[in-house]
PDB file of C-alpha atoms in Angstrom:
ATOM      1  CA  MET F   1     -41.712  52.247  26.889  1.00 38.00           C
ATOM      2  CA  ASN F   2     -41.795  54.601  24.084  1.00 37.00           C
ATOM      3  CA  ARG F   3     -39.442  55.744  21.435  1.00 40.00           C
ATOM      4  CA  ARG F   4     -36.192  56.755  22.941  1.00 39.00           C
ATOM      5  CA  PRO F   5     -32.577  56.347  22.048  1.00 35.00           C
ATOM      6  CA  ARG F   6     -31.561  52.853  22.884  1.00 37.00           C
ATOM      7  CA  LEU F   7     -29.657  52.864  26.098  1.00 36.00           C
ATOM      8  CA  LEU F   8     -29.419  49.348  27.300  1.00 36.00           C
ATOM      9  CA  ALA F   9     -29.058  46.491  24.943  1.00 31.00           C
ATOM     10  CA  THR F  10     -31.350  43.843  26.346  1.00 29.00           C
ATOM     11  CA  ALA F  11     -31.850  42.869  29.919  1.00 30.00           C
ATOM     12  CA  ALA F  12     -33.021  39.317  30.150  1.00 29.00           C
ATOM     13  CA  LEU F  13     -36.349  39.366  31.831  1.00 33.00           C
ATOM     14  CA  GLY F  14     -37.044  35.710  31.677  1.00 30.00           C
ATOM     15  CA  ALA F  15     -39.466  35.912  28.878  1.00 30.00           C
ATOM     16  CA  VAL F  16     -39.308  39.620  29.197  1.00 32.00           C
ATOM     17  CA  ALA F  17     -36.231  41.587  28.325  1.00 33.00           C
ATOM     18  CA  ALA F  18     -36.249  45.262  29.028  1.00 34.00           C
ATOM     19  CA  VAL F  19     -34.769  47.912  26.862  1.00 40.00           C
ATOM     20  CA  LEU F  20     -34.845  51.650  27.083  1.00 47.00           C
ATOM     21  CA  LEU F  21     -36.679  53.125  24.150  1.00 46.00           C
ATOM     22  CA  THR F  22     -35.181  54.182  20.917  1.00 36.00           C
ATOM     23  CA  GLY F  23     -35.028  57.837  20.119  1.00 29.00           C
ATOM     24  CA  CYS F  24     -37.501  58.030  17.319  1.00 26.00           C
ATOM     25  CA  GLY F  25     -38.976  54.656  17.515  1.00 27.00           C
ATOM     26  CA  GLY F  26     -38.705  52.503  20.594  1.00 30.00           C
ATOM     27  CA  GLY F  27     -36.525  49.971  22.276  1.00 33.00           C
ATOM     28  CA  ASP F  28     -35.314  46.976  20.378  1.00 37.00           C
ATOM     29  CA  GLY F  29     -36.192  43.357  20.757  1.00 37.00           C
ATOM     30  CA  ASP F  30     -36.615  39.982  19.092  1.00 41.00           C
ATOM     31  CA  SER F  31     -38.519  36.773  19.593  1.00 38.00           C
ATOM     32  CA  THR F  32     -36.355  35.763  22.528  1.00 37.00           C
ATOM     33  CA  GLY F  33     -35.218  39.097  23.901  1.00 40.00           C
ATOM     34  CA  ASN F  34     -37.805  41.471  25.156  1.00 41.00           C
ATOM     35  CA  ASP F  35     -38.322  45.138  25.220  1.00 43.00           C
ATOM     36  CA  LYS F  36     -39.495  47.605  27.611  1.00 42.00           C
ATOM     37  CA  ILE F  37     -42.942  47.272  28.483  1.00 35.00           C
ATOM     38  CA  ALA F  38     -43.904  50.225  28.610  1.00 37.00           C
ATOM     39  CA  GLY F  39     -46.142  49.015  28.281  1.00 38.00           C
ATOM     40  CA  ALA F  40     -55.875  50.279  24.628  1.00 32.00           C
ATOM     41  CA  ASP F  41     -61.318  50.816  24.494  1.00 33.00           C
ATOM     42  CA  THR F  42     -63.717  49.823  21.848  1.00 33.00           C
ATOM     43  CA  GLY F  43     -62.811  51.542  18.644  1.00 38.00           C
ATOM     44  CA  ALA F  44     -61.896  54.746  20.411  1.00 40.00           C
ATOM     45  CA  GLU F  45     -58.711  55.809  22.107  1.00 44.00           C
ATOM     46  CA  THR F  46     -58.512  56.366  25.838  1.00 45.00           C
ATOM     47  CA  SER F  47     -55.674  57.493  28.063  1.00 46.00           C
ATOM     48  CA  ALA F  48     -56.958  55.640  31.107  1.00 50.00           C
ATOM     49  CA  SER F  49     -56.705  51.940  31.739  1.00 53.00           C
ATOM     50  CA  PRO F  50     -59.907  50.136  30.770  1.00 55.00           C
ATOM     51  CA  SER F  51     -61.915  48.412  33.444  1.00 50.00           C
ATOM     52  CA  ALA F  52     -63.980  45.262  33.224  1.00 47.00           C
ATOM     53  CA  SER F  53     -66.907  44.458  35.505  1.00 47.00           C
ATOM     54  CA  ALA F  54     -65.643  40.903  35.785  1.00 41.00           C
ATOM     55  CA  ALA F  55     -62.352  42.159  37.159  1.00 47.00           C
ATOM     56  CA  ALA F  56     -63.760  43.936  40.170  1.00 52.00           C
ATOM     57  CA  THR F  57     -63.335  41.221  42.797  1.00 62.00           C
ATOM     58  CA  ALA F  58     -59.877  42.156  44.090  1.00 77.00           C
ATOM     59  CA  ASP F  59     -58.555  45.475  45.333  1.00 89.00           C
ATOM     60  CA  ARG F  60     -56.502  46.620  42.353  1.00 93.00           C
ATOM     61  CA  PRO F  61     -53.733  49.182  42.930  1.00 92.00           C
ATOM     62  CA  LYS F  62     -54.691  52.723  41.958  1.00 92.00           C
ATOM     63  CA  ILE F  63     -52.077  53.812  39.469  1.00 94.00           C
ATOM     64  CA  GLU F  64     -51.819  57.466  38.458  1.00 94.00           C
ATOM     65  CA  LEU F  65     -49.144  58.207  35.910  1.00 95.00           C
ATOM     66  CA  PRO F  66     -47.675  61.749  35.764  1.00 95.00           C
ATOM     67  CA  SER F  67     -49.211  64.232  33.351  1.00 96.00           C
ATOM     68  CA  ASP F  68     -46.371  63.864  30.839  1.00 95.00           C
ATOM     69  CA  VAL F  69     -46.843  60.098  30.503  1.00 95.00           C
ATOM     70  CA  THR F  70     -49.808  58.414  28.830  1.00 95.00           C
ATOM     71  CA  ASP F  71     -50.629  54.763  28.228  1.00 96.00           C
ATOM     72  CA  LYS F  72     -53.249  54.868  25.484  1.00 96.00           C
ATOM     73  CA  TYR F  73     -55.408  51.771  24.890  1.00 97.00           C
ATOM     74  CA  GLU F  74     -57.276  51.176  21.651  1.00 97.00           C
ATOM     75  CA  ASP F  75     -59.922  48.515  20.952  1.00 95.00           C
ATOM     76  CA  TRP F  76     -59.251  47.130  24.429  1.00 97.00           C
ATOM     77  CA  LYS F  77     -62.710  45.648  24.915  1.00 95.00           C
ATOM     78  CA  THR F  78     -64.170  42.650  23.165  1.00 95.00           C
ATOM     79  CA  GLY F  79     -67.704  42.598  24.617  1.00 96.00           C
ATOM     80  CA  ASP F  80     -66.910  39.270  26.265  1.00 97.00           C
ATOM     81  CA  ASP F  81     -66.736  39.674  30.066  1.00 96.00           C
ATOM     82  CA  ALA F  82     -64.121  36.980  30.582  1.00 97.00           C
ATOM     83  CA  LYS F  83     -61.776  38.313  27.906  1.00 97.00           C
ATOM     84  CA  ASP F  84     -62.319  41.902  28.973  1.00 97.00           C
ATOM     85  CA  ALA F  85     -61.298  40.981  32.525  1.00 97.00           C
ATOM     86  CA  VAL F  86     -58.031  39.592  31.144  1.00 98.00           C
ATOM     87  CA  LEU F  87     -57.445  42.755  29.116  1.00 98.00           C
ATOM     88  CA  ALA F  88     -58.233  44.982  32.097  1.00 97.00           C
ATOM     89  CA  ASP F  89     -55.551  43.284  34.192  1.00 97.00           C
ATOM     90  CA  THR F  90     -53.140  43.344  31.259  1.00 97.00           C
ATOM     91  CA  ALA F  91     -53.553  47.116  31.077  1.00 97.00           C
ATOM     92  CA  GLY F  92     -53.204  47.303  34.842  1.00 96.00           C
ATOM     93  CA  ARG F  93     -49.913  45.424  34.601  1.00 97.00           C
ATOM     94  CA  ILE F  94     -48.607  47.760  31.915  1.00 96.00           C
ATOM     95  CA  ASP F  95     -49.519  50.844  33.940  1.00 96.00           C
ATOM     96  CA  ALA F  96     -48.044  49.353  37.124  1.00 96.00           C
ATOM     97  CA  THR F  97     -44.771  48.507  35.353  1.00 95.00           C
ATOM     98  CA  ASN F  98     -44.452  51.986  33.934  1.00 95.00           C
ATOM     99  CA  ASP F  99     -45.271  53.480  37.320  1.00 96.00           C
ATOM    100  CA  ALA F 100     -42.491  51.435  38.934  1.00 96.00           C
ATOM    101  CA  ILE F 101     -40.021  52.608  36.278  1.00 95.00           C
ATOM    102  CA  LEU F 102     -41.053  56.235  36.703  1.00 95.00           C
ATOM    103  CA  GLN F 103     -40.660  55.987  40.465  1.00 95.00           C
ATOM    104  CA  GLY F 104     -37.467  54.008  40.167  1.00 95.00           C
ATOM    105  CA  ASP F 105     -38.928  51.547  42.646  1.00 96.00           C
ATOM    106  CA  THR F 106     -38.346  47.824  42.133  1.00 96.00           C
ATOM    107  CA  GLY F 107     -40.497  47.166  45.186  1.00 95.00           C
ATOM    108  CA  ALA F 108     -43.568  48.965  43.839  1.00 95.00           C
ATOM    109  CA  PRO F 109     -46.592  46.904  44.974  1.00 94.00           C
ATOM    110  CA  GLY F 110     -48.103  46.900  41.506  1.00 96.00           C
ATOM    111  CA  LEU F 111     -45.361  44.558  40.284  1.00 96.00           C
ATOM    112  CA  SER F 112     -46.078  41.719  42.705  1.00 96.00           C
ATOM    113  CA  PHE F 113     -49.809  42.299  42.181  1.00 97.00           C
ATOM    114  CA  TYR F 114     -49.732  41.777  38.414  1.00 97.00           C
ATOM    115  CA  TYR F 115     -46.681  39.512  38.019  1.00 97.00           C
ATOM    116  CA  ARG F 116     -45.609  36.269  39.614  1.00 95.00           C
ATOM    117  CA  ASP F 117     -42.927  33.598  39.451  1.00 90.00           C
ATOM    118  CA  THR F 118     -40.194  34.192  36.880  1.00 88.00           C
ATOM    119  CA  ALA F 119     -42.123  37.017  35.257  1.00 90.00           C
ATOM    120  CA  LEU F 120     -41.994  38.940  38.522  1.00 94.00           C
ATOM    121  CA  SER F 121     -38.233  38.647  38.884  1.00 91.00           C
ATOM    122  CA  ASP F 122     -37.914  39.647  35.216  1.00 90.00           C
ATOM    123  CA  ALA F 123     -40.045  42.737  35.753  1.00 92.00           C
ATOM    124  CA  VAL F 124     -37.993  43.753  38.784  1.00 94.00           C
ATOM    125  CA  GLU F 125     -34.834  43.346  36.699  1.00 92.00           C
ATOM    126  CA  TRP F 126     -36.368  45.483  34.016  1.00 90.00           C
ATOM    127  CA  VAL F 127     -37.146  48.330  36.419  1.00 94.00           C
ATOM    128  CA  GLN F 128     -33.655  48.029  37.926  1.00 94.00           C
ATOM    129  CA  ALA F 129     -32.149  48.480  34.456  1.00 92.00           C
ATOM    130  CA  TYR F 130     -33.755  51.906  34.233  1.00 93.00           C
ATOM    131  CA  VAL F 131     -32.620  52.790  37.744  1.00 94.00           C
ATOM    132  CA  ASP F 132     -29.041  51.752  37.001  1.00 93.00           C
ATOM    133  CA  ALA F 133     -29.029  53.890  33.840  1.00 93.00           C
ATOM    134  CA  ASN F 134     -30.461  56.881  35.692  1.00 94.00           C
ATOM    135  CA  MET F 135     -33.233  56.973  33.106  1.00 94.00           C
ATOM    136  CA  SER F 136     -36.964  57.510  33.109  1.00 93.00           C
ATOM    137  CA  PHE F 137     -39.221  58.324  30.162  1.00 94.00           C
ATOM    138  CA  THR F 138     -41.902  60.670  28.929  1.00 94.00           C
ATOM    139  CA  GLY F 139     -44.556  60.722  26.205  1.00 94.00           C
ATOM    140  CA  THR F 140     -47.303  58.437  24.967  1.00 95.00           C
ATOM    141  CA  THR F 141     -47.321  54.707  24.234  1.00 94.00           C
ATOM    142  CA  ARG F 142     -50.238  53.327  22.223  1.00 95.00           C
ATOM    143  CA  TYR F 143     -51.401  49.750  22.854  1.00 97.00           C
ATOM    144  CA  TYR F 144     -53.653  48.196  20.243  1.00 97.00           C
ATOM    145  CA  ALA F 145     -54.819  45.104  18.325  1.00 97.00           C
ATOM    146  CA  PRO F 146     -55.234  42.878  21.391  1.00 97.00           C
ATOM    147  CA  LYS F 147     -56.180  39.228  20.908  1.00 97.00           C
ATOM    148  CA  VAL F 148     -57.215  37.069  23.891  1.00 98.00           C
ATOM    149  CA  THR F 149     -57.237  33.294  23.929  1.00 98.00           C
ATOM    150  CA  LEU F 150     -58.768  31.638  26.981  1.00 98.00           C
ATOM    151  CA  SER F 151     -57.631  28.192  28.104  1.00 96.00           C
ATOM    152  CA  GLY F 152     -60.251  27.124  30.617  1.00 93.00           C
ATOM    153  CA  GLU F 153     -61.168  29.521  33.423  1.00 94.00           C
ATOM    154  CA  LYS F 154     -57.726  30.248  34.830  1.00 96.00           C
ATOM    155  CA  SER F 155     -55.300  30.518  31.932  1.00 97.00           C
ATOM    156  CA  ALA F 156     -55.103  32.914  29.028  1.00 98.00           C
ATOM    157  CA  ASP F 157     -52.786  34.243  26.342  1.00 97.00           C
ATOM    158  CA  VAL F 158     -52.824  37.841  25.177  1.00 98.00           C
ATOM    159  CA  VAL F 159     -51.081  39.144  22.063  1.00 97.00           C
ATOM    160  CA  TYR F 160     -51.023  42.894  21.493  1.00 97.00           C
ATOM    161  CA  CYS F 161     -49.045  45.658  19.794  1.00 96.00           C
ATOM    162  CA  ALA F 162     -47.372  48.787  21.095  1.00 94.00           C
ATOM    163  CA  ASP F 163     -46.472  51.953  19.205  1.00 93.00           C
ATOM    164  CA  GLU F 164     -43.620  53.766  20.981  1.00 91.00           C
ATOM    165  CA  SER F 165     -43.141  56.494  18.364  1.00 91.00           C
ATOM    166  CA  LYS F 166     -44.260  59.275  20.730  1.00 92.00           C
ATOM    167  CA  GLY F 167     -42.256  58.320  23.818  1.00 92.00           C
ATOM    168  CA  PHE F 168     -38.719  59.294  24.778  1.00 92.00           C
ATOM    169  CA  ASN F 169     -36.041  58.543  27.345  1.00 92.00           C
ATOM    170  CA  LYS F 170     -35.581  61.114  30.063  1.00 94.00           C
ATOM    171  CA  ASN F 171     -32.600  61.500  32.349  1.00 95.00           C
ATOM    172  CA  ARG F 172     -33.791  60.911  35.897  1.00 94.00           C
ATOM    173  CA  LYS F 173     -31.423  63.484  37.407  1.00 93.00           C
ATOM    174  CA  THR F 174     -31.452  66.297  34.863  1.00 95.00           C
ATOM    175  CA  ASN F 175     -34.939  65.649  33.378  1.00 94.00           C
ATOM    176  CA  LYS F 176     -33.388  66.152  29.956  1.00 95.00           C
ATOM    177  CA  VAL F 177     -35.425  64.425  27.235  1.00 93.00           C
ATOM    178  CA  ASP F 178     -33.519  62.618  24.507  1.00 90.00           C
ATOM    179  CA  LYS F 179     -35.266  62.829  21.122  1.00 88.00           C
ATOM    180  CA  THR F 180     -32.360  61.562  19.106  1.00 85.00           C
ATOM    181  CA  ALA F 181     -33.636  59.865  15.963  1.00 79.00           C
ATOM    182  CA  SER F 182     -33.381  56.095  15.665  1.00 78.00           C
ATOM    183  CA  ASP F 183     -33.626  53.794  12.675  1.00 80.00           C
ATOM    184  CA  GLU F 184     -35.204  51.072  14.822  1.00 85.00           C
ATOM    185  CA  SER F 185     -38.904  50.318  14.541  1.00 89.00           C
ATOM    186  CA  PRO F 186     -41.232  51.896  17.118  1.00 90.00           C
ATOM    187  CA  TYR F 187     -43.599  48.936  16.860  1.00 92.00           C
ATOM    188  CA  VAL F 188     -43.432  46.024  19.299  1.00 93.00           C
ATOM    189  CA  LEU F 189     -45.435  42.802  19.371  1.00 94.00           C
ATOM    190  CA  TYR F 190     -46.075  41.353  22.857  1.00 94.00           C
ATOM    191  CA  ASN F 191     -47.166  37.831  23.705  1.00 93.00           C
ATOM    192  CA  THR F 192     -48.207  37.266  27.308  1.00 94.00           C
ATOM    193  CA  ARG F 193     -49.210  34.201  29.310  1.00 96.00           C
ATOM    194  CA  LEU F 194     -51.503  34.892  32.265  1.00 98.00           C
ATOM    195  CA  GLU F 195     -52.845  32.827  35.141  1.00 98.00           C
ATOM    196  CA  LYS F 196     -55.783  33.792  37.341  1.00 97.00           C
ATOM    197  CA  ASN F 197     -54.988  33.729  41.057  1.00 96.00           C
ATOM    198  CA  GLU F 198     -57.331  32.994  43.981  1.00 94.00           C
ATOM    199  CA  GLN F 199     -58.303  36.669  44.246  1.00 94.00           C
ATOM    200  CA  GLY F 200     -59.393  36.740  40.608  1.00 95.00           C
ATOM    201  CA  VAL F 201     -56.402  38.725  39.325  1.00 97.00           C
ATOM    202  CA  TRP F 202     -54.922  37.783  35.965  1.00 98.00           C
ATOM    203  CA  GLN F 203     -51.177  37.749  36.630  1.00 98.00           C
ATOM    204  CA  ALA F 204     -48.454  37.575  33.973  1.00 97.00           C
ATOM    205  CA  THR F 205     -46.335  34.451  34.261  1.00 96.00           C
ATOM    206  CA  ASN F 206     -44.460  34.800  30.968  1.00 93.00           C
ATOM    207  CA  LEU F 207     -43.966  37.559  28.419  1.00 91.00           C
ATOM    208  CA  ILE F 208     -41.998  37.860  25.218  1.00 90.00           C
ATOM    209  CA  SER F 209     -41.724  40.706  22.733  1.00 88.00           C
ATOM    210  CA  LYS F 210     -40.533  41.308  19.203  1.00 90.00           C
ATOM    211  CA  ARG F 211     -39.639  44.708  17.865  1.00 89.00           C
ATOM    212  CA  GLY F 212     -40.434  45.516  14.267  1.00 91.00           C
ATOM    213  CA  ASP F 213     -42.915  42.696  13.792  1.00 91.00           C
ATOM    214  CA  LYS F 214     -44.947  43.297  10.625  1.00 90.00           C
ATOM    215  CA  THR F 215     -48.156  42.510  12.525  1.00 89.00           C
ATOM    216  CA  CYS F 216     -47.901  45.810  14.371  1.00 92.00           C
ATOM    217  CA  ALA F 217     -46.642  48.111  11.625  1.00 81.00           C
ATOM    218  CA  ALA F 218     -49.911  49.888  10.922  1.00 60.00           C
TER     219      ALA F 218
END
């Protein structure tokens, strides 16, 4: 999610591989292996997930992250209702994934709400990797520079960046936070494919990430 010492090498999550964060930077990843998802409002920063009026048809899960964990979204609105609905559900997915990791619950309802098909099994595997390592996390992850491409009314691609420099692994049993420095980049580029279901929810069907991509190093 955020910068923490790398604990697990890469857990294949279909298009999403999950890694515990690197101590001073973030988890590691490449174009085929993914990172932790740990998972951005117009011009300004906000610690709450953005909402879009167009995304109000279904009953979205109410996710409340603990006080020591923040998903911060920047420039997460485009002014286009259709694109903003996609971004709102993308943020919802990120929050839901982090919530599942923090709870250590692979059956958290937010996962099946925002993921489907192979992406869902990948996300469950990702959460399980944290559980198996007895790890959680703490701190802030910044999500920024989102770009939405619509393909008709029910398909979309979202590319965005994450800055994990202010997040750290935390032992689930002892609550000890590991701030060990890492030489790995805290910046991660995510590329997500989404499909709109019958309830109007934009669900992730595929996700890949690349750590250290120059696009995000800003």
